[in-house]
Amino acid sequence: MMRNMELQRRIEMGFQISKAYIFLTLNEVALAVFLVLVESLASSGISTLIIVVYEHVLATIVLSLLSFFFEKNKRPPITFKILCYAFLMGLLQVTLCQMLMTMGLSYISSTYESIALNMVPTITFVLALIFNQEKLRFRSINGQAKIWGLGISFGGALALVLWKGPVVVKAMLSISFETTSNGVLGWIMTIVGVLATSFWNILVRHVIQIYPAELSLTAMMSFFGTIQTAIVAAFVAKSSAWELQWDGGLILITLLLGGIVVTGLSYYVMTWSIGIKGPVFTASFNPLLVLFSFLLNTFVLGSSAHLGSIVGAVLVIVGLYLLLWAKANDVEKTEIDVEDSIASPFIQP
């Protein structure tokens, strides 16, 4: 009996320690699948802008219900300042990031967007240094690990596309990932989206300290983002684009995955992770998107796997491990410093 209780306690402790890693990894898996689905819908002529509006309507409903039941008694009062922050968060993450990047899939492939998203950890790291949310000691082991981790992950992401090498796994299907003639417009949308989500990572860390109710904050952000994207769609999209065809169920699957998982629960997971782990830790999982996109394209869609893709995937994992190792050491050092401060006789209650 005692052994079973001890085993259960260790399992619970292990889950508490690793749940941020698990949830953020699953988040990248869901996003990789979603990007491929949206790219497929865009190639068939369906408006990706309307997809964004509908999925955020669903996400707002899901997040509002969750926040009502789980944060009903601990939700701080909603002030005008918090509403302004939620509006700005919705503008950055929903309108400027997800809307533009989803629309960009009409012009460039999900593979290239995955590569662009690997700039998010580097940009977030620089912004975190500027806003004093991250410390970097160049001569320390942790500082070197962070720099090398970011560099190796970024280099591996580039190798996945820029360096092909010999074919290791032959293609079973004929799939093209070339950009269209409007590829420049797609890249502009993607770059704006990358910058917007990087700033969003920094803003969330600040707001969550003022309003520590992740579900409620995420629901408000999704609500404002839905209104913003709906207004844009009303002026840009044709009236006929609002009527989606449900043939084959692919649109329904995409909306459910995007609204409930990628948009709804994903926003909450990222907001929660930034609150407890910081923006750099959360953004450092972005390179996994390229890895999962590569695995999805190779083993599910049947495209060719080149040596450069395999080497790049390995570099992504190594770089991510270095960065997470450095962040874990930072957390341990912070906990030791806090314990020393609490035990010190110079700290008065």
Short mmCIF file of C-alpha atoms in Angstrom, two decimals:
data_model
loop_
_atom_site.label_atom_id
_atom_site.label_comp_id
_atom_site.label_asym_id
_atom_site.label_seq_id
_atom_site.Cartn_x
_atom_site.Cartn_y
_atom_site.Cartn_z
CA MET A 1 0.00 0.00 0.00
CA MET A 2 2.78 2.41 0.96
CA ARG A 3 4.70 1.57 -2.21
CA ASN A 4 1.64 2.33 -4.35
CA MET A 5 1.14 5.65 -2.62
CA GLU A 6 4.82 6.54 -3.06
CA LEU A 7 4.68 5.57 -6.75
CA GLN A 8 1.55 7.66 -7.25
CA ARG A 9 3.17 10.61 -5.51
CA ARG A 10 6.26 10.38 -7.73
CA ILE A 11 4.12 10.16 -10.87
CA GLU A 12 2.18 13.25 -9.81
CA MET A 13 5.38 15.12 -9.05
CA GLY A 14 6.87 14.10 -12.38
CA PHE A 15 3.79 15.32 -14.22
CA GLN A 16 3.82 18.65 -12.38
CA ILE A 17 7.46 19.18 -13.35
CA SER A 18 7.08 18.12 -16.98
CA LYS A 19 3.57 19.31 -17.85
CA ALA A 20 4.78 22.59 -19.38
CA TYR A 21 7.08 20.62 -21.69
CA ILE A 22 4.30 18.17 -22.60
CA PHE A 23 1.62 20.77 -23.28
CA LEU A 24 3.86 23.04 -25.33
CA THR A 25 5.07 20.09 -27.41
CA LEU A 26 1.51 18.92 -28.08
CA ASN A 27 0.66 22.51 -28.98
CA GLU A 28 3.26 22.47 -31.77
CA VAL A 29 1.96 19.11 -33.03
CA ALA A 30 -1.59 20.48 -33.29
CA LEU A 31 -0.35 23.66 -34.99
CA ALA A 32 1.61 21.65 -37.60
CA VAL A 33 -1.49 19.62 -38.47
CA PHE A 34 -3.64 22.76 -38.57
CA LEU A 35 -1.29 24.59 -40.95
CA VAL A 36 -1.35 21.69 -43.39
CA LEU A 37 -5.17 21.55 -43.25
CA VAL A 38 -5.54 25.30 -43.82
CA GLU A 39 -3.05 25.17 -46.70
CA SER A 40 -5.15 22.43 -48.28
CA LEU A 41 -8.33 24.51 -47.89
CA ALA A 42 -6.63 27.60 -49.30
CA SER A 43 -5.53 25.67 -52.40
CA SER A 44 -9.18 24.73 -53.01
CA GLY A 45 -10.25 28.41 -53.04
CA ILE A 46 -11.77 28.70 -49.55
CA SER A 47 -11.22 32.05 -47.80
CA THR A 48 -8.68 31.57 -45.01
CA LEU A 49 -9.79 34.86 -43.47
CA ILE A 50 -13.27 33.47 -42.89
CA ILE A 51 -11.71 30.35 -41.36
CA VAL A 52 -9.91 32.57 -38.84
CA VAL A 53 -13.14 34.37 -37.89
CA TYR A 54 -15.15 31.18 -37.41
CA GLU A 55 -12.44 29.38 -35.44
CA HIS A 56 -12.07 32.34 -33.07
CA VAL A 57 -15.83 32.50 -32.52
CA LEU A 58 -15.63 28.86 -31.42
CA ALA A 59 -12.52 29.51 -29.34
CA THR A 60 -14.13 32.46 -27.55
CA ILE A 61 -17.14 30.32 -26.61
CA VAL A 62 -14.94 27.48 -25.31
CA LEU A 63 -12.62 29.77 -23.31
CA SER A 64 -15.52 31.77 -21.87
CA LEU A 65 -17.22 28.61 -20.61
CA LEU A 66 -13.97 27.28 -19.12
CA SER A 67 -13.19 30.58 -17.40
CA PHE A 68 -16.73 30.80 -16.00
CA PHE A 69 -16.56 27.38 -14.33
CA PHE A 70 -12.88 27.21 -13.32
CA GLU A 71 -12.12 30.85 -12.39
CA LYS A 72 -15.50 31.96 -11.09
CA ASN A 73 -14.32 32.44 -7.50
CA LYS A 74 -10.73 33.58 -8.07
CA ARG A 75 -11.14 35.98 -11.00
CA PRO A 76 -9.89 39.50 -10.13
CA PRO A 77 -12.14 42.48 -10.98
CA ILE A 78 -12.06 43.45 -14.65
CA THR A 79 -10.91 47.04 -15.02
CA PHE A 80 -10.71 49.31 -18.06
CA LYS A 81 -6.93 48.89 -18.02
CA ILE A 82 -7.25 45.11 -18.25
CA LEU A 83 -9.72 45.45 -21.12
CA CYS A 84 -7.24 47.65 -22.98
CA TYR A 85 -4.50 45.09 -22.42
CA ALA A 86 -6.80 42.30 -23.66
CA PHE A 87 -7.65 44.36 -26.75
CA LEU A 88 -3.94 44.89 -27.48
CA MET A 89 -3.19 41.20 -26.92
CA GLY A 90 -5.98 40.29 -29.33
CA LEU A 91 -4.60 42.73 -31.89
CA LEU A 92 -1.09 41.26 -31.69
CA GLN A 93 -1.81 37.53 -31.45
CA VAL A 94 -5.11 37.16 -33.31
CA THR A 95 -5.34 39.95 -35.88
CA LEU A 96 -1.70 40.66 -36.75
CA CYS A 97 -0.34 37.15 -36.15
CA GLN A 98 -2.84 34.39 -36.76
CA MET A 99 -5.04 36.24 -39.27
CA LEU A 100 -2.12 37.42 -41.41
CA MET A 101 -0.23 34.12 -41.22
CA THR A 102 -3.35 32.11 -42.05
CA MET A 103 -4.06 34.39 -45.02
CA GLY A 104 -0.40 34.04 -46.00
CA LEU A 105 -0.95 30.31 -46.58
CA SER A 106 -2.74 31.31 -49.78
CA TYR A 107 0.62 32.58 -51.12
CA ILE A 108 3.35 30.50 -49.44
CA SER A 109 3.40 26.97 -48.06
CA SER A 110 3.10 25.92 -44.40
CA THR A 111 6.70 24.70 -44.57
CA TYR A 112 8.02 28.22 -45.13
CA GLU A 113 5.75 29.67 -42.45
CA SER A 114 7.08 27.07 -40.03
CA ILE A 115 10.61 28.20 -40.84
CA ALA A 116 9.70 31.86 -40.28
CA LEU A 117 8.17 31.05 -36.90
CA ASN A 118 11.58 29.84 -35.77
CA MET A 119 12.64 33.47 -35.59
CA VAL A 120 10.20 33.95 -32.70
CA PRO A 121 12.51 32.56 -29.95
CA THR A 122 15.40 34.79 -31.08
CA ILE A 123 13.26 37.94 -31.36
CA THR A 124 11.52 37.17 -28.06
CA PHE A 125 14.88 36.62 -26.37
CA VAL A 126 16.18 40.01 -27.58
CA LEU A 127 12.95 41.75 -26.52
CA ALA A 128 13.07 40.02 -23.12
CA LEU A 129 16.60 41.38 -22.62
CA ILE A 130 15.44 44.88 -23.58
CA PHE A 131 12.45 44.77 -21.20
CA ASN A 132 14.46 43.15 -18.37
CA GLN A 133 12.45 39.92 -18.46
CA GLU A 134 15.54 37.84 -19.18
CA LYS A 135 19.12 37.96 -17.96
CA LEU A 136 22.14 36.96 -20.01
CA ARG A 137 25.61 36.45 -18.62
CA PHE A 138 27.85 35.90 -21.63
CA ARG A 139 30.68 34.29 -19.66
CA SER A 140 28.47 31.90 -17.71
CA ILE A 141 27.63 28.38 -18.84
CA ASN A 142 23.92 29.19 -18.88
CA GLY A 143 24.48 32.27 -21.02
CA GLN A 144 26.57 30.34 -23.53
CA ALA A 145 24.00 27.53 -23.61
CA LYS A 146 21.19 30.00 -24.40
CA ILE A 147 23.13 31.61 -27.23
CA TRP A 148 24.26 28.31 -28.73
CA GLY A 149 20.82 26.76 -28.25
CA LEU A 150 19.07 29.55 -30.14
CA GLY A 151 21.72 29.55 -32.85
CA ILE A 152 21.70 25.77 -33.36
CA SER A 153 17.89 25.60 -33.45
CA PHE A 154 17.72 28.43 -35.96
CA GLY A 155 20.47 26.83 -38.08
CA GLY A 156 18.70 23.48 -38.00
CA ALA A 157 15.44 25.09 -39.08
CA LEU A 158 17.18 26.71 -42.04
CA ALA A 159 18.87 23.41 -42.96
CA LEU A 160 15.47 21.72 -43.17
CA VAL A 161 14.65 23.80 -46.25
CA LEU A 162 17.84 25.33 -47.64
CA TRP A 163 20.01 22.19 -47.64
CA LYS A 164 18.50 19.17 -49.36
CA GLY A 165 21.29 16.68 -49.83
CA PRO A 166 20.70 13.16 -51.10
CA VAL A 167 17.27 11.54 -50.78
CA VAL A 168 16.99 9.19 -47.80
CA VAL A 169 13.26 8.38 -48.05
CA LYS A 170 11.70 8.51 -51.52
CA ALA A 171 8.44 10.33 -52.09
CA MET A 172 5.25 8.28 -52.32
CA LEU A 173 3.16 11.24 -53.45
CA SER A 174 3.83 14.19 -55.72
CA ILE A 175 3.55 17.29 -53.54
CA SER A 176 4.76 20.78 -54.37
CA PHE A 177 5.74 23.40 -51.83
CA GLU A 178 6.67 26.17 -54.21
CA THR A 179 5.48 29.70 -53.55
CA THR A 180 3.05 31.44 -55.88
CA SER A 181 3.60 34.63 -57.85
CA ASN A 182 2.28 36.57 -54.84
CA GLY A 183 4.85 34.98 -52.56
CA VAL A 184 6.26 38.38 -51.56
CA LEU A 185 2.88 39.36 -50.10
CA GLY A 186 2.77 36.08 -48.20
CA TRP A 187 6.24 36.70 -46.75
CA ILE A 188 5.26 40.24 -45.66
CA MET A 189 2.22 38.83 -43.85
CA THR A 190 4.38 36.16 -42.23
CA ILE A 191 7.07 38.61 -41.06
CA VAL A 192 4.47 40.93 -39.52
CA GLY A 193 2.91 37.92 -37.80
CA VAL A 194 6.26 36.79 -36.38
CA LEU A 195 7.01 40.26 -34.99
CA ALA A 196 3.50 40.55 -33.54
CA THR A 197 3.60 37.22 -31.68
CA SER A 198 7.09 38.04 -30.35
CA PHE A 199 5.80 41.27 -28.82
CA TRP A 200 2.75 39.36 -27.55
CA ASN A 201 5.02 36.96 -25.63
CA ILE A 202 6.57 39.91 -23.81
CA LEU A 203 3.25 41.67 -23.15
CA VAL A 204 1.61 38.56 -21.68
CA ARG A 205 4.32 38.19 -19.02
CA HIS A 206 3.58 41.75 -17.85
CA VAL A 207 -0.23 41.46 -17.96
CA ILE A 208 -0.41 38.08 -16.21
CA GLN A 209 1.32 39.61 -13.19
CA ILE A 210 -1.42 42.25 -12.99
CA TYR A 211 -4.33 39.93 -13.79
CA PRO A 212 -3.45 36.34 -12.72
CA ALA A 213 -6.46 34.63 -14.31
CA GLU A 214 -5.18 32.98 -17.47
CA LEU A 215 -8.46 31.56 -18.77
CA SER A 216 -10.39 34.80 -18.32
CA LEU A 217 -7.60 36.87 -19.83
CA THR A 218 -7.33 34.51 -22.80
CA ALA A 219 -11.11 34.55 -23.31
CA MET A 220 -11.13 38.36 -23.41
CA MET A 221 -8.20 38.39 -25.82
CA SER A 222 -9.96 35.92 -28.11
CA PHE A 223 -13.19 37.96 -27.92
CA PHE A 224 -11.51 41.20 -28.99
CA GLY A 225 -9.50 39.38 -31.64
CA THR A 226 -12.69 37.86 -33.06
CA ILE A 227 -14.32 41.29 -33.35
CA GLN A 228 -11.22 42.75 -35.03
CA THR A 229 -10.91 39.93 -37.58
CA ALA A 230 -14.67 39.99 -38.28
CA ILE A 231 -14.48 43.72 -39.06
CA VAL A 232 -11.56 43.15 -41.42
CA ALA A 233 -13.37 40.23 -43.08
CA ALA A 234 -16.52 42.33 -43.55
CA PHE A 235 -14.55 44.79 -45.71
CA VAL A 236 -12.18 42.37 -47.45
CA ALA A 237 -14.01 39.07 -47.99
CA LYS A 238 -16.84 38.57 -50.44
CA SER A 239 -20.32 37.94 -49.03
CA SER A 240 -20.37 34.49 -50.65
CA ALA A 241 -17.17 33.51 -48.79
CA TRP A 242 -19.07 33.38 -45.48
CA GLU A 243 -21.03 30.36 -46.71
CA LEU A 244 -18.66 27.44 -46.26
CA GLN A 245 -19.11 24.14 -48.06
CA TRP A 246 -19.04 21.14 -45.72
CA ASP A 247 -18.31 18.51 -48.36
CA GLY A 248 -15.99 15.82 -47.02
CA GLY A 249 -15.92 17.29 -43.50
CA LEU A 250 -12.42 18.77 -43.91
CA ILE A 251 -13.64 22.29 -43.10
CA LEU A 252 -15.44 21.05 -39.99
CA ILE A 253 -12.33 19.20 -38.80
CA THR A 254 -10.18 22.27 -39.44
CA LEU A 255 -12.57 24.56 -37.55
CA LEU A 256 -12.84 22.21 -34.58
CA LEU A 257 -9.08 21.68 -34.39
CA GLY A 258 -8.37 25.39 -34.87
CA GLY A 259 -11.12 26.72 -32.63
CA ILE A 260 -10.87 24.31 -29.70
CA VAL A 261 -7.20 23.26 -29.72
CA VAL A 262 -4.95 25.55 -31.78
CA THR A 263 -6.73 28.79 -30.93
CA GLY A 264 -8.65 28.07 -27.74
CA LEU A 265 -6.60 25.77 -25.54
CA SER A 266 -3.33 26.78 -27.22
CA TYR A 267 -3.76 30.44 -26.24
CA TYR A 268 -4.42 29.38 -22.67
CA VAL A 269 -1.43 27.02 -22.57
CA MET A 270 0.92 29.70 -23.93
CA THR A 271 -0.45 32.36 -21.55
CA TRP A 272 -0.12 29.97 -18.60
CA SER A 273 3.40 28.93 -19.63
CA ILE A 274 4.59 32.51 -20.06
CA GLY A 275 3.24 33.30 -16.60
CA ILE A 276 5.16 30.50 -14.86
CA LYS A 277 8.15 29.90 -17.16
CA GLY A 278 8.65 33.16 -19.03
CA PRO A 279 8.37 34.23 -22.69
CA VAL A 280 11.71 32.81 -23.84
CA PHE A 281 10.96 29.32 -22.49
CA THR A 282 7.56 29.30 -24.20
CA ALA A 283 8.87 30.63 -27.52
CA SER A 284 11.76 28.15 -27.53
CA PHE A 285 9.35 25.36 -28.51
CA ASN A 286 8.63 27.00 -31.87
CA PRO A 287 11.46 25.10 -33.67
CA LEU A 288 9.52 21.89 -32.99
CA LEU A 289 6.93 23.13 -35.48
CA VAL A 290 9.42 22.67 -38.31
CA LEU A 291 10.32 19.21 -37.03
CA PHE A 292 6.70 18.09 -36.82
CA SER A 293 5.91 19.63 -40.22
CA PHE A 294 8.83 17.64 -41.66
CA LEU A 295 7.60 14.41 -40.04
CA LEU A 296 4.03 15.07 -41.19
CA ASN A 297 5.06 15.79 -44.77
CA THR A 298 7.39 12.77 -44.92
CA PHE A 299 5.52 9.97 -43.16
CA VAL A 300 1.88 11.07 -43.60
CA LEU A 301 1.80 13.02 -46.86
CA GLY A 302 4.55 10.90 -48.43
CA SER A 303 6.99 13.59 -49.56
CA SER A 304 10.73 12.91 -49.92
CA ALA A 305 13.05 13.07 -46.90
CA HIS A 306 16.50 14.47 -47.71
CA LEU A 307 19.65 14.22 -45.63
CA GLY A 308 19.52 17.97 -44.98
CA SER A 309 16.04 17.63 -43.49
CA ILE A 310 17.16 14.87 -41.12
CA VAL A 311 20.29 16.75 -40.01
CA GLY A 312 18.23 19.92 -39.56
CA ALA A 313 15.69 18.08 -37.41
CA VAL A 314 18.47 16.76 -35.18
CA LEU A 315 19.95 20.26 -34.81
CA VAL A 316 16.53 21.64 -33.85
CA ILE A 317 16.24 19.10 -31.04
CA VAL A 318 19.82 19.70 -29.82
CA GLY A 319 19.38 23.47 -29.81
CA LEU A 320 16.07 23.23 -27.99
CA TYR A 321 17.63 20.94 -25.37
CA LEU A 322 20.48 23.40 -24.74
CA LEU A 323 18.11 26.33 -24.28
CA LEU A 324 15.74 24.41 -22.00
CA TRP A 325 18.69 23.13 -19.97
CA ALA A 326 19.88 26.70 -19.44
CA LYS A 327 16.39 27.86 -18.48
CA ALA A 328 16.02 24.97 -16.02
CA ASN A 329 19.29 25.99 -14.35
CA ASP A 330 18.02 29.57 -14.11
CA VAL A 331 14.87 28.37 -12.35
CA GLU A 332 16.87 26.25 -9.89
CA LYS A 333 19.17 29.17 -9.10
CA THR A 334 16.18 31.47 -8.55
CA GLU A 335 14.59 28.98 -6.17
CA ILE A 336 17.84 28.71 -4.17
CA ASP A 337 18.13 32.49 -3.97
CA VAL A 338 14.55 32.78 -2.74
CA GLU A 339 15.10 30.12 -0.10
CA ASP A 340 18.26 31.88 1.09
CA SER A 341 16.41 35.18 1.29
CA ILE A 342 13.58 33.66 3.30
CA ALA A 343 15.99 32.01 5.73
CA SER A 344 18.04 35.16 6.19
CA PRO A 345 17.62 36.93 9.57
CA PHE A 346 17.85 40.28 7.77
CA ILE A 347 14.45 39.70 6.10
CA GLN A 348 11.74 40.82 8.44
CA PRO A 349 8.14 39.48 8.15
#
